[in-house]
Coordinates of C-alpha atoms in Angstrom, one line a residue:
Chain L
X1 CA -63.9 -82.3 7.7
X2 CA -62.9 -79.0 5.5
X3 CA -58.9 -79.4 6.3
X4 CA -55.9 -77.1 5.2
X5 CA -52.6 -78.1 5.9
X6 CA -49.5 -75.9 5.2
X7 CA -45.8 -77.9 5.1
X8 CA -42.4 -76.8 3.9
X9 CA -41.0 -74.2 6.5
X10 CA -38.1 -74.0 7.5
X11 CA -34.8 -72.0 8.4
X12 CA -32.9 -70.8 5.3
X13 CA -30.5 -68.2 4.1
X14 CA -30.7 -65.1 2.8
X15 CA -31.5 -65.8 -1.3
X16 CA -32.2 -69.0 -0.7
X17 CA -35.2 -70.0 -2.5
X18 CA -38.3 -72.3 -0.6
X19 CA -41.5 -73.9 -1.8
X20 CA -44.6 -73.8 0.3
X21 CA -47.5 -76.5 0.2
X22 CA -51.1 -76.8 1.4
X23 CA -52.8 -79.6 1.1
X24 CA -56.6 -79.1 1.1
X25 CA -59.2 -81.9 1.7
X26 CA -63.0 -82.2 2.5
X27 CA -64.0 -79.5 -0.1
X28 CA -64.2 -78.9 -3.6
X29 CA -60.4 -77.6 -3.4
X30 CA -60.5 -76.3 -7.0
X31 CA -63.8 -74.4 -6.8
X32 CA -62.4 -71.4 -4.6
X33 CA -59.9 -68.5 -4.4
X34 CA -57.2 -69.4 -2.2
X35 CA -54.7 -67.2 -0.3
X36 CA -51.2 -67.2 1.2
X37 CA -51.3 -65.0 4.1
X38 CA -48.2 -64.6 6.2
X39 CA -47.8 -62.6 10.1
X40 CA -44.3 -61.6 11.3
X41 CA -43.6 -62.6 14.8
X42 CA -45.4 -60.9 17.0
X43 CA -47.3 -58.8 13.9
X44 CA -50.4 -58.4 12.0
X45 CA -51.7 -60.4 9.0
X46 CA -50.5 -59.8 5.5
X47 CA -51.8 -61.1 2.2
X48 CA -49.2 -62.4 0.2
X49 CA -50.8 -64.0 -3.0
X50 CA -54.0 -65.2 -4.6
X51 CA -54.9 -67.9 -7.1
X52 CA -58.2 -68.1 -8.8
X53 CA -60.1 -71.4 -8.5
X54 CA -59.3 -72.2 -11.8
X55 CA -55.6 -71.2 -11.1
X56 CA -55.6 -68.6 -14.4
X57 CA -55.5 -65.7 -12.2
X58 CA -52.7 -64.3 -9.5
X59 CA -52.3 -61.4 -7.7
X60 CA -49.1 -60.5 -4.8
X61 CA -48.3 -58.4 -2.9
X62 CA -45.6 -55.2 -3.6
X63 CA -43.1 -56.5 -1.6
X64 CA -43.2 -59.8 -3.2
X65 CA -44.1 -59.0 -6.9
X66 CA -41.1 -60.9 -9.2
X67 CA -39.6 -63.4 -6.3
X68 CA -42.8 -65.5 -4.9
X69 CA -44.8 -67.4 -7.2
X70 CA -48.6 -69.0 -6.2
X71 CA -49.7 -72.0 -7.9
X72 CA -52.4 -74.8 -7.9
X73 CA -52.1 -78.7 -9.1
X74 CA -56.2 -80.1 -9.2
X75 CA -55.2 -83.2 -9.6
X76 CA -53.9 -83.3 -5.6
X77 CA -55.6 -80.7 -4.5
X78 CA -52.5 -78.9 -3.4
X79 CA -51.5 -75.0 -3.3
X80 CA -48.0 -74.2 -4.0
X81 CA -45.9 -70.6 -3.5
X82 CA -42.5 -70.5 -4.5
X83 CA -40.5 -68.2 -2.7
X84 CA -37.2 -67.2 -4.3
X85 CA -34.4 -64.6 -3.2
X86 CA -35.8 -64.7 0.2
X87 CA -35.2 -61.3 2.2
X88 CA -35.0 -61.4 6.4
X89 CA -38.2 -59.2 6.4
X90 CA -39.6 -62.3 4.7
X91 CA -39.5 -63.7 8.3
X92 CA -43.3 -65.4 9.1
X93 CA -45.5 -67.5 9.8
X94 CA -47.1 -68.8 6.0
X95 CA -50.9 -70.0 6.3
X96 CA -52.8 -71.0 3.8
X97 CA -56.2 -69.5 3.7
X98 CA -59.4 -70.7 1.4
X99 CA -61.7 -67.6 0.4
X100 CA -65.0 -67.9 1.1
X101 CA -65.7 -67.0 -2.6
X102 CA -64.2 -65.2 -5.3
X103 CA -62.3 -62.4 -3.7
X104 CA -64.4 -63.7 -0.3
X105 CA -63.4 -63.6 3.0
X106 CA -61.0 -66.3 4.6
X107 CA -63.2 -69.3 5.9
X108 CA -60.6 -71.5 6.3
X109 CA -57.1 -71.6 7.5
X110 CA -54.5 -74.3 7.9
X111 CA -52.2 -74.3 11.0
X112 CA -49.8 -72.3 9.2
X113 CA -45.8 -73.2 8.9
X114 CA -42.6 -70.9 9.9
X115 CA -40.1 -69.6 7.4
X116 CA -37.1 -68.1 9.0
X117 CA -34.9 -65.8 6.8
X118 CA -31.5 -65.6 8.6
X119 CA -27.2 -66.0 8.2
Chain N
X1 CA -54.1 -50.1 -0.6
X2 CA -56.7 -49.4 2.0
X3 CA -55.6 -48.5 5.9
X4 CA -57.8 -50.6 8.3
X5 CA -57.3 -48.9 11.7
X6 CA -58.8 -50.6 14.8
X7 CA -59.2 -49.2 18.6
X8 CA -59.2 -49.8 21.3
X9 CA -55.6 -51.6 20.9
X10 CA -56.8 -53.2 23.8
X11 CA -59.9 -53.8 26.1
X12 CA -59.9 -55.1 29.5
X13 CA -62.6 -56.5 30.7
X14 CA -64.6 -59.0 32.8
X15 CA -66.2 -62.5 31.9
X16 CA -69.9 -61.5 30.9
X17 CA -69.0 -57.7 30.2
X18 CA -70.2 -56.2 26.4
X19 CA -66.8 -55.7 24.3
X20 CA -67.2 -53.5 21.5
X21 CA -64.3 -53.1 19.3
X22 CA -63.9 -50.7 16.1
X23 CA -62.8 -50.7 12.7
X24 CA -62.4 -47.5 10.3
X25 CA -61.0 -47.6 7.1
X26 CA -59.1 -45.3 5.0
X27 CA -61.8 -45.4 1.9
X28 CA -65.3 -46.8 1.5
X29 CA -65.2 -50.5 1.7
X30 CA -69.2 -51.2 1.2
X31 CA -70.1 -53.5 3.8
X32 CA -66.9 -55.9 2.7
X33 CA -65.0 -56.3 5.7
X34 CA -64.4 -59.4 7.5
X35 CA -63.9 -59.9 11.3
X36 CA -61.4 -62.5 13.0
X37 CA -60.5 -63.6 16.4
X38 CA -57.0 -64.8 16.7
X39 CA -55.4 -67.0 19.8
X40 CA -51.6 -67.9 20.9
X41 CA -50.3 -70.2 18.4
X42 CA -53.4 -70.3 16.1
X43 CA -54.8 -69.5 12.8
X44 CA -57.3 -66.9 13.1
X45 CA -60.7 -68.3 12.9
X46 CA -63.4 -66.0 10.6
X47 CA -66.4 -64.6 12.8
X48 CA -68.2 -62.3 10.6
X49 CA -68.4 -61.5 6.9
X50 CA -70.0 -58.9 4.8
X51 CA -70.4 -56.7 7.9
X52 CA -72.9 -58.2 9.4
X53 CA -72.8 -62.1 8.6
X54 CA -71.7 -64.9 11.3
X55 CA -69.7 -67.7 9.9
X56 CA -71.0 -70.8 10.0
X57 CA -70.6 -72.1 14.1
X58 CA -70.0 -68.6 15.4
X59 CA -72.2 -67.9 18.5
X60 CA -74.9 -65.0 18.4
X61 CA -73.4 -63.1 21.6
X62 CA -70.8 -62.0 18.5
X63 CA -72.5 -59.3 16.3
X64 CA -70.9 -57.1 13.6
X65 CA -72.6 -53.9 11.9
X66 CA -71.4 -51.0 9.7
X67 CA -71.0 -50.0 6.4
X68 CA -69.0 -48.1 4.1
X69 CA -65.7 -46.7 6.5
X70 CA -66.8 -47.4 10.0
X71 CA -67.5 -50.8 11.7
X72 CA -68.4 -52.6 14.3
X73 CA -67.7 -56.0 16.2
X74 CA -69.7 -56.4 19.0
X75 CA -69.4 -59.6 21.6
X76 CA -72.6 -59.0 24.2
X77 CA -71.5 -61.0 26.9
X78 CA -67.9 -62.1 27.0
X79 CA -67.5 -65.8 27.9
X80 CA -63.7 -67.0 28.7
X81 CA -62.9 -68.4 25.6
X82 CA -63.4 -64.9 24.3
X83 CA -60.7 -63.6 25.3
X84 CA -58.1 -63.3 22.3
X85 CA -57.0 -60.9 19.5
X86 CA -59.3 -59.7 16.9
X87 CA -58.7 -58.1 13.6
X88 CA -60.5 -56.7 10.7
X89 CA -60.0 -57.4 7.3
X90 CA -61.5 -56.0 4.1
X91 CA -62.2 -57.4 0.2
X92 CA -63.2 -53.8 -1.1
X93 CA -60.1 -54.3 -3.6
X94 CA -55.8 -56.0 -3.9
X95 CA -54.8 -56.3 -1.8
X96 CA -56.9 -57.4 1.0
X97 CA -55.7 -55.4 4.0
X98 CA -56.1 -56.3 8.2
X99 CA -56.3 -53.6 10.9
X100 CA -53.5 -54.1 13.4
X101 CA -55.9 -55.5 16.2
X102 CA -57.4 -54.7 19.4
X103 CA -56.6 -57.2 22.0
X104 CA -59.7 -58.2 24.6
X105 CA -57.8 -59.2 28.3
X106 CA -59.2 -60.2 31.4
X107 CA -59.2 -57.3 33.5

């Protein structure tokens, strides 16, 4: 079964810093794109960050450019962003998406996990 | 970036009704936009690519056409687990941008 799942949300401060995972399985996890894609409560979708498969290439969004960082370890198949100086508007839910190909649509998802930016 | 705007925001209608929801965007996008339908606590699960392509599992009676700014996603007969959110998404360019959704309800 072609599996994402997303871990590492939680309730933090404004600057705090936070580190996202997705673990993929049941697919060639380093053979695709794959996306960080993050909906405020009660908002639409917004696409955070992209890795290449190979992991050589990133792309981010504006409002994240210089604090969020996307990364990829082959060896355990996992998907990484590092979120530093973390804003209230920051406020989501994170899913992990896999693109369907390079610059593809988003076939897969995970279940997604919640990152709460408050004092 | 590329606006996606979608209408209706919402739809009511009635199990076995045709829903027919839109998608224009700002700039040509070719035929790269993606559909999704979106529940209550979930992911949103991909129903079209390309335009016109079903995903892999997604049942004929969903149906998307278009090209270049104007789209659209078209369920022929609704069945109950229809109803739900659904947004368009495009992969003309970076950043990938969604529409803000049209919502089909039970009327």
């Amino acid at each position: 079964e072609v599996r994402l799942v997303e871990s590492g949300g939680r309730l933090v401060q404004p600057g705090e810093s936070l580190r996202l995972s997705c673990a993929g399985s049941g697919f060639r996890f380093n053979g695709y794109a794959m996306y960080w894609i993050r909906q405020a409560p009660g908002k639409g979708l917004e696409c955070v960050s992209y890795v290449s498969g190979g992991g050589f290439a990133t792309y981010y969004t504006d409002s994240v450019k210089g604090r969020f960082t996307v990364s990829r370890d082959m060896s355990t198949d996992t998907l990484y962003l590092q979120m530093n100086t973390l804003r209230a508007e920051d406020t989501a839910v994170y899913f992990c998406a896999k693109g369907r190909n390079s610059f593809g649509a988003f076939d897969i998802w995970g279940q997604g996990t919640m990152v709460t930016v408050s004092s | 970036e590329i606006v996606l705007t979608q209408s209706p925001a919402t739809l009511s209608l009635s199990p076995g009704e045709r829903a027919t929801l839109s998608c224009r965007a700002s700039q040509s996008v070719s035929d790269y936009l993606a559909w999704y339908q979106q529940k209550p606590g979930q992911a949103p699960r991909l129903l079209i690519y390309d335009a016109s392509n079903r995903a892999t599992g997604i049942p004929a009676r969903f149906s998307g056409t278009g090209s270049g700014t104007d789209f659209t996603l078209t369920i022929s007969s609704l069945d109950p687990d229809d109803f739900a959110v659904y947004f368009c998404q495009h992969r003309s360019n970076w950043p990938p941008t969604f529409g803000g959704g049209t919502k089909v309800e039970l009327k």
